[in-house]
Amino acid sequence: MTETETPIGGDLFKSLLLKGILMIILGVIMLVFTFSSILALDYLFGIVLIVLGIQLLTSGSTFLGEYKRTWWVILLGILAIIIGIFAFVFPAVMTLYIVYLIAITSFISGFTDLALAISDKCGLANRALVAVSGVLGIILGILFIISPFVGAFVIVQVTGIFLLAFGILAIAEGFLAKKAVQTA
């Protein structure tokens, strides 16, 4: 069989190849231009908040779901727009805010993992892994709280590495899918 006989296989190959190339490009950009990537993420966060606020003010429905138009929804829309504009004016503060949210989430997750490891809710084989996960979560939360800008750089660098890896895997998956369609 050829690609012209199996348009699904050809489309799958092309989409996986394009996805892989785009992920690799984005990963390289995040690794090479880390500071610019942090700013871009701050601005993207601001755009999302402004769009969310406008949706709440105009229709009461958002990508998060349908809400009744009450004064709480209007207040939430105004607050989202203000925070979105704040993200554009003070991107460094928004970076701190986002890293602190990640740090607090990691800290809480670490404590819940430790509590789960101490309790009898997980199996004996998993208990050590859950405890290690909890300790690592607490350490990560503490490190991000102590040095949030280094934490932001680490987050963007690790994301860039994962994008590179997933891009390479998507390209390999595309070639495997193409080969599987050709041999079928």
mmCIF file of C-alpha atoms in Angstrom, residues 6-112:
data_model
loop_
_atom_site.group_PDB
_atom_site.id
_atom_site.type_symbol
_atom_site.label_atom_id
_atom_site.label_comp_id
_atom_site.label_asym_id
_atom_site.label_seq_id
_atom_site.Cartn_x
_atom_site.Cartn_y
_atom_site.Cartn_z
ATOM 1 C CA THR A 6 -4.204 5.149 2.755
ATOM 2 C CA PRO A 7 -4.855 8.821 3.368
ATOM 3 C CA ILE A 8 -5.360 8.226 7.095
ATOM 4 C CA GLY A 9 -1.819 6.899 7.523
ATOM 5 C CA GLY A 10 -0.354 9.780 5.534
ATOM 6 C CA ASP A 11 -2.344 12.331 7.510
ATOM 7 C CA LEU A 12 -1.285 10.723 10.784
ATOM 8 C CA PHE A 13 2.358 10.802 9.724
ATOM 9 C CA LYS A 14 2.177 14.438 8.652
ATOM 10 C CA SER A 15 0.388 15.545 11.813
ATOM 11 C CA LEU A 16 2.799 13.701 14.103
ATOM 12 C CA LEU A 17 5.768 15.039 12.142
ATOM 13 C CA LEU A 18 4.451 18.609 12.352
ATOM 14 C CA LYS A 19 3.639 18.193 16.044
ATOM 15 C CA GLY A 20 7.129 16.859 16.730
ATOM 16 C CA ILE A 21 8.854 19.629 14.802
ATOM 17 C CA LEU A 22 6.815 22.332 16.542
ATOM 18 C CA MET A 23 7.487 20.813 19.976
ATOM 19 C CA ILE A 24 11.222 20.651 19.262
ATOM 20 C CA ILE A 25 11.268 24.269 18.066
ATOM 21 C CA LEU A 26 9.327 25.415 21.136
ATOM 22 C CA GLY A 27 11.591 23.360 23.418
ATOM 23 C CA VAL A 28 14.729 24.870 21.904
ATOM 24 C CA ILE A 29 13.251 28.365 22.209
ATOM 25 C CA MET A 30 12.437 27.731 25.885
ATOM 26 C CA LEU A 31 15.948 26.440 26.557
ATOM 27 C CA VAL A 32 17.792 29.165 24.661
ATOM 28 C CA PHE A 33 15.541 32.122 25.483
ATOM 29 C CA THR A 34 14.438 31.229 29.001
ATOM 30 C CA PHE A 35 13.837 34.771 30.234
ATOM 31 C CA SER A 36 11.808 35.674 27.152
ATOM 32 C CA SER A 37 9.806 32.477 27.570
ATOM 33 C CA ILE A 38 8.957 33.441 31.139
ATOM 34 C CA LEU A 39 7.745 36.840 29.949
ATOM 35 C CA ALA A 40 5.745 35.230 27.150
ATOM 36 C CA LEU A 41 4.054 32.927 29.654
ATOM 37 C CA ASP A 42 3.220 35.916 31.861
ATOM 38 C CA TYR A 43 1.682 37.747 28.917
ATOM 39 C CA LEU A 44 -0.208 34.619 27.861
ATOM 40 C CA PHE A 45 -1.576 34.305 31.395
ATOM 41 C CA GLY A 46 -2.661 37.955 31.207
ATOM 42 C CA ILE A 47 -4.408 37.396 27.870
ATOM 43 C CA VAL A 48 -6.270 34.370 29.215
ATOM 44 C CA LEU A 49 -7.417 36.339 32.270
ATOM 45 C CA ILE A 50 -8.587 39.296 30.186
ATOM 46 C CA VAL A 51 -10.522 37.033 27.793
ATOM 47 C CA LEU A 52 -12.034 35.171 30.747
ATOM 48 C CA GLY A 53 -13.045 38.463 32.383
ATOM 49 C CA ILE A 54 -14.649 39.764 29.190
ATOM 50 C CA GLN A 55 -16.557 36.512 28.764
ATOM 51 C CA LEU A 56 -17.819 36.717 32.326
ATOM 52 C CA LEU A 57 -18.919 40.332 31.890
ATOM 53 C CA THR A 58 -20.583 39.933 28.509
ATOM 54 C CA SER A 59 -22.251 36.548 28.552
ATOM 55 C CA GLY A 60 -21.754 34.925 31.912
ATOM 56 C CA SER A 61 -20.434 31.823 30.166
ATOM 57 C CA THR A 62 -16.785 30.900 29.817
ATOM 58 C CA PHE A 63 -14.674 27.972 28.765
ATOM 59 C CA LEU A 64 -14.942 26.929 32.427
ATOM 60 C CA GLY A 65 -18.721 26.468 32.197
ATOM 61 C CA GLU A 66 -22.035 28.291 32.373
ATOM 62 C CA TYR A 67 -22.706 30.742 35.199
ATOM 63 C CA LYS A 68 -25.765 32.744 36.166
ATOM 64 C CA ARG A 69 -25.298 36.478 35.747
ATOM 65 C CA THR A 70 -25.077 37.665 39.305
ATOM 66 C CA TRP A 71 -23.113 40.478 40.797
ATOM 67 C CA TRP A 72 -20.520 37.905 41.928
ATOM 68 C CA VAL A 73 -19.903 36.879 38.312
ATOM 69 C CA ILE A 74 -19.628 40.531 37.265
ATOM 70 C CA LEU A 75 -17.192 41.192 40.121
ATOM 71 C CA LEU A 76 -15.174 38.129 39.163
ATOM 72 C CA GLY A 77 -15.033 39.318 35.543
ATOM 73 C CA ILE A 78 -13.801 42.771 36.576
ATOM 74 C CA LEU A 79 -11.227 41.197 38.900
ATOM 75 C CA ALA A 80 -9.981 38.861 36.135
ATOM 76 C CA ILE A 81 -9.545 41.814 33.750
ATOM 77 C CA ILE A 82 -7.675 43.821 36.397
ATOM 78 C CA ILE A 83 -5.324 40.920 37.173
ATOM 79 C CA GLY A 84 -4.837 40.329 33.421
ATOM 80 C CA ILE A 85 -3.842 43.958 32.899
ATOM 81 C CA PHE A 86 -1.613 43.701 35.980
ATOM 82 C CA ALA A 87 0.145 40.753 34.287
ATOM 83 C CA PHE A 88 1.019 43.006 31.353
ATOM 84 C CA VAL A 89 2.162 45.939 33.468
ATOM 85 C CA PHE A 90 4.114 43.941 36.070
ATOM 86 C CA PRO A 91 5.130 40.590 34.524
ATOM 87 C CA ALA A 92 7.786 39.910 37.193
ATOM 88 C CA VAL A 93 5.142 40.077 39.926
ATOM 89 C CA MET A 94 2.971 37.676 37.947
ATOM 90 C CA THR A 95 5.947 35.309 37.644
ATOM 91 C CA LEU A 96 6.339 35.413 41.424
ATOM 92 C CA TYR A 97 2.630 34.770 41.884
ATOM 93 C CA ILE A 98 2.626 31.772 39.533
ATOM 94 C CA VAL A 99 5.778 30.247 41.070
ATOM 95 C CA TYR A 100 4.390 30.768 44.579
ATOM 96 C CA LEU A 101 1.183 28.980 43.530
ATOM 97 C CA ILE A 102 3.235 26.087 42.186
ATOM 98 C CA ALA A 103 5.344 26.058 45.369
ATOM 99 C CA ILE A 104 2.299 26.002 47.642
ATOM 100 C CA THR A 105 0.702 23.281 45.533
ATOM 101 C CA SER A 106 3.889 21.227 45.685
ATOM 102 C CA PHE A 107 4.180 21.793 49.431
ATOM 103 C CA ILE A 108 0.579 20.695 50.095
ATOM 104 C CA SER A 109 0.937 17.743 47.733
ATOM 105 C CA GLY A 110 4.102 16.676 49.563
ATOM 106 C CA PHE A 111 2.378 16.723 52.934
ATOM 107 C CA THR A 112 -0.621 14.775 51.618
#
